[in-house]
Amino acid sequence: EQVLQEMIDYQLLLAEADRFVTEPPQAAHIQEAIRRLMHTAGGQAAWEAELRRVQLTPDGAEALFTEKLRVDALLAQRVDQFVIVTRTEIEAAYDQHPERYQGKSLSEVQDSIELELTKQKIAAKRLEYLGRLRSRASITVLTDTPGTLPTSP
């Protein structure tokens, strides 16, 4: 069920990217994303083995990265850029959780607090954005039996 919901969310985001993201990602950005994942996988041989395991060609992987970068661009344009963390929020987080900062002054930790709060707010705003997309969408899940998810043969 969770995987299905994530797939639906991803398709909604791709549809929005079609509406709002006018430029495709640059080839250099796609290749850099692939290089980073290849490094994380343990090198080219491990990357190629993983592609074979999931039955994905290098072109298919590139297409998936292209989609992901388009979705990232959409979220940056439509959600992330509108997230602002105020000085008051930073101070409140510092005051509410002194144990996290081990006696360091606010000026020493304010950048890390701002980064943490920004990530939290972005995650919340992205969920709100997906909620709005879902509320406007007409989603039909086809199943083998009413009330159940499709099963594999």
PDB file of C-alpha atoms in Angstrom, residues 33-115:
ATOM      1  CA  ALA A  33      23.734  12.277 -10.391  1.00  0.00           C
ATOM      2  CA  ILE A  34      24.575   8.896 -11.937  1.00  0.00           C
ATOM      3  CA  ARG A  35      28.250   9.249 -10.939  1.00  0.00           C
ATOM      4  CA  ARG A  36      27.257   9.998  -7.329  1.00  0.00           C
ATOM      5  CA  LEU A  37      24.989   6.959  -7.149  1.00  0.00           C
ATOM      6  CA  MET A  38      27.617   4.799  -8.854  1.00  0.00           C
ATOM      7  CA  HIS A  39      30.115   5.879  -6.185  1.00  0.00           C
ATOM      8  CA  THR A  40      27.595   5.131  -3.429  1.00  0.00           C
ATOM      9  CA  ALA A  41      26.958   1.699  -4.976  1.00  0.00           C
ATOM     10  CA  GLY A  42      30.676   0.890  -4.715  1.00  0.00           C
ATOM     11  CA  GLY A  43      31.960   1.658  -8.192  1.00  0.00           C
ATOM     12  CA  GLN A  44      31.066   0.937 -11.782  1.00  0.00           C
ATOM     13  CA  ALA A  45      31.026  -2.866 -11.474  1.00  0.00           C
ATOM     14  CA  ALA A  46      28.668  -2.720  -8.475  1.00  0.00           C
ATOM     15  CA  TRP A  47      26.502  -0.147 -10.276  1.00  0.00           C
ATOM     16  CA  GLU A  48      26.226  -2.355 -13.360  1.00  0.00           C
ATOM     17  CA  ALA A  49      25.401  -5.375 -11.192  1.00  0.00           C
ATOM     18  CA  GLU A  50      22.651  -3.388  -9.462  1.00  0.00           C
ATOM     19  CA  LEU A  51      21.219  -2.297 -12.828  1.00  0.00           C
ATOM     20  CA  ARG A  52      21.125  -5.937 -13.921  1.00  0.00           C
ATOM     21  CA  ARG A  53      19.520  -6.963 -10.611  1.00  0.00           C
ATOM     22  CA  VAL A  54      16.656  -4.499 -11.075  1.00  0.00           C
ATOM     23  CA  GLN A  55      16.514  -5.184 -14.810  1.00  0.00           C
ATOM     24  CA  LEU A  56      17.331  -1.627 -15.810  1.00  0.00           C
ATOM     25  CA  THR A  57      19.439  -0.582 -18.763  1.00  0.00           C
ATOM     26  CA  PRO A  58      21.855   2.362 -18.543  1.00  0.00           C
ATOM     27  CA  ASP A  59      19.452   4.328 -20.783  1.00  0.00           C
ATOM     28  CA  GLY A  60      16.578   3.420 -18.474  1.00  0.00           C
ATOM     29  CA  ALA A  61      18.583   4.620 -15.464  1.00  0.00           C
ATOM     30  CA  GLU A  62      19.338   7.871 -17.270  1.00  0.00           C
ATOM     31  CA  ALA A  63      15.628   8.343 -18.014  1.00  0.00           C
ATOM     32  CA  LEU A  64      14.786   7.809 -14.330  1.00  0.00           C
ATOM     33  CA  PHE A  65      17.414  10.341 -13.272  1.00  0.00           C
ATOM     34  CA  THR A  66      16.038  12.804 -15.804  1.00  0.00           C
ATOM     35  CA  GLU A  67      12.572  12.403 -14.269  1.00  0.00           C
ATOM     36  CA  LYS A  68      13.941  12.769 -10.742  1.00  0.00           C
ATOM     37  CA  LEU A  69      15.828  15.945 -11.610  1.00  0.00           C
ATOM     38  CA  ARG A  70      12.674  17.364 -13.191  1.00  0.00           C
ATOM     39  CA  VAL A  71      10.712  16.600 -10.009  1.00  0.00           C
ATOM     40  CA  ASP A  72      13.512  18.153  -7.920  1.00  0.00           C
ATOM     41  CA  ALA A  73      13.337  21.290 -10.081  1.00  0.00           C
ATOM     42  CA  LEU A  74       9.555  21.423  -9.663  1.00  0.00           C
ATOM     43  CA  LEU A  75       9.784  21.152  -5.883  1.00  0.00           C
ATOM     44  CA  ALA A  76      12.533  23.769  -5.744  1.00  0.00           C
ATOM     45  CA  GLN A  77      10.401  26.176  -7.842  1.00  0.00           C
ATOM     46  CA  ARG A  78       6.998  25.534  -6.320  1.00  0.00           C
ATOM     47  CA  VAL A  79       7.795  24.707  -2.682  1.00  0.00           C
ATOM     48  CA  ASP A  80      11.348  24.994  -1.392  1.00  0.00           C
ATOM     49  CA  GLN A  81      12.077  28.570  -2.433  1.00  0.00           C
ATOM     50  CA  PHE A  82       9.163  29.808  -0.329  1.00  0.00           C
ATOM     51  CA  VAL A  83      10.445  28.272   2.914  1.00  0.00           C
ATOM     52  CA  ILE A  84      11.889  30.859   5.267  1.00  0.00           C
ATOM     53  CA  VAL A  85      13.279  30.297   8.742  1.00  0.00           C
ATOM     54  CA  THR A  86      13.176  33.382  10.927  1.00  0.00           C
ATOM     55  CA  ARG A  87      15.658  34.466  13.568  1.00  0.00           C
ATOM     56  CA  THR A  88      12.858  34.022  16.129  1.00  0.00           C
ATOM     57  CA  GLU A  89      12.404  30.376  15.108  1.00  0.00           C
ATOM     58  CA  ILE A  90      16.141  29.754  15.387  1.00  0.00           C
ATOM     59  CA  GLU A  91      16.261  31.314  18.848  1.00  0.00           C
ATOM     60  CA  ALA A  92      13.215  29.323  19.971  1.00  0.00           C
ATOM     61  CA  ALA A  93      14.769  26.047  18.793  1.00  0.00           C
ATOM     62  CA  TYR A  94      17.987  26.929  20.612  1.00  0.00           C
ATOM     63  CA  ASP A  95      16.125  27.767  23.822  1.00  0.00           C
ATOM     64  CA  GLN A  96      13.857  24.690  23.666  1.00  0.00           C
ATOM     65  CA  HIS A  97      16.668  22.156  23.178  1.00  0.00           C
ATOM     66  CA  PRO A  98      19.785  23.329  25.043  1.00  0.00           C
ATOM     67  CA  GLU A  99      20.943  19.719  25.483  1.00  0.00           C
ATOM     68  CA  ARG A 100      21.546  19.451  21.734  1.00  0.00           C
ATOM     69  CA  TYR A 101      24.060  22.274  21.707  1.00  0.00           C
ATOM     70  CA  GLN A 102      26.280  21.246  24.639  1.00  0.00           C
ATOM     71  CA  GLY A 103      26.897  24.715  26.007  1.00  0.00           C
ATOM     72  CA  LYS A 104      27.672  26.328  22.650  1.00  0.00           C
ATOM     73  CA  SER A 105      26.462  29.856  22.035  1.00  0.00           C
ATOM     74  CA  LEU A 106      23.640  30.610  19.637  1.00  0.00           C
ATOM     75  CA  SER A 107      26.054  32.262  17.210  1.00  0.00           C
ATOM     76  CA  GLU A 108      28.093  29.040  17.098  1.00  0.00           C
ATOM     77  CA  VAL A 109      25.135  26.826  16.201  1.00  0.00           C
ATOM     78  CA  GLN A 110      22.668  29.095  14.446  1.00  0.00           C
ATOM     79  CA  ASP A 111      23.651  27.914  10.952  1.00  0.00           C
ATOM     80  CA  SER A 112      23.107  24.271  11.857  1.00  0.00           C
ATOM     81  CA  ILE A 113      19.801  25.117  13.562  1.00  0.00           C
ATOM     82  CA  GLU A 114      18.668  27.055  10.502  1.00  0.00           C
ATOM     83  CA  LEU A 115      19.582  24.135   8.240  1.00  0.00           C
TER      84      LEU A 115
END
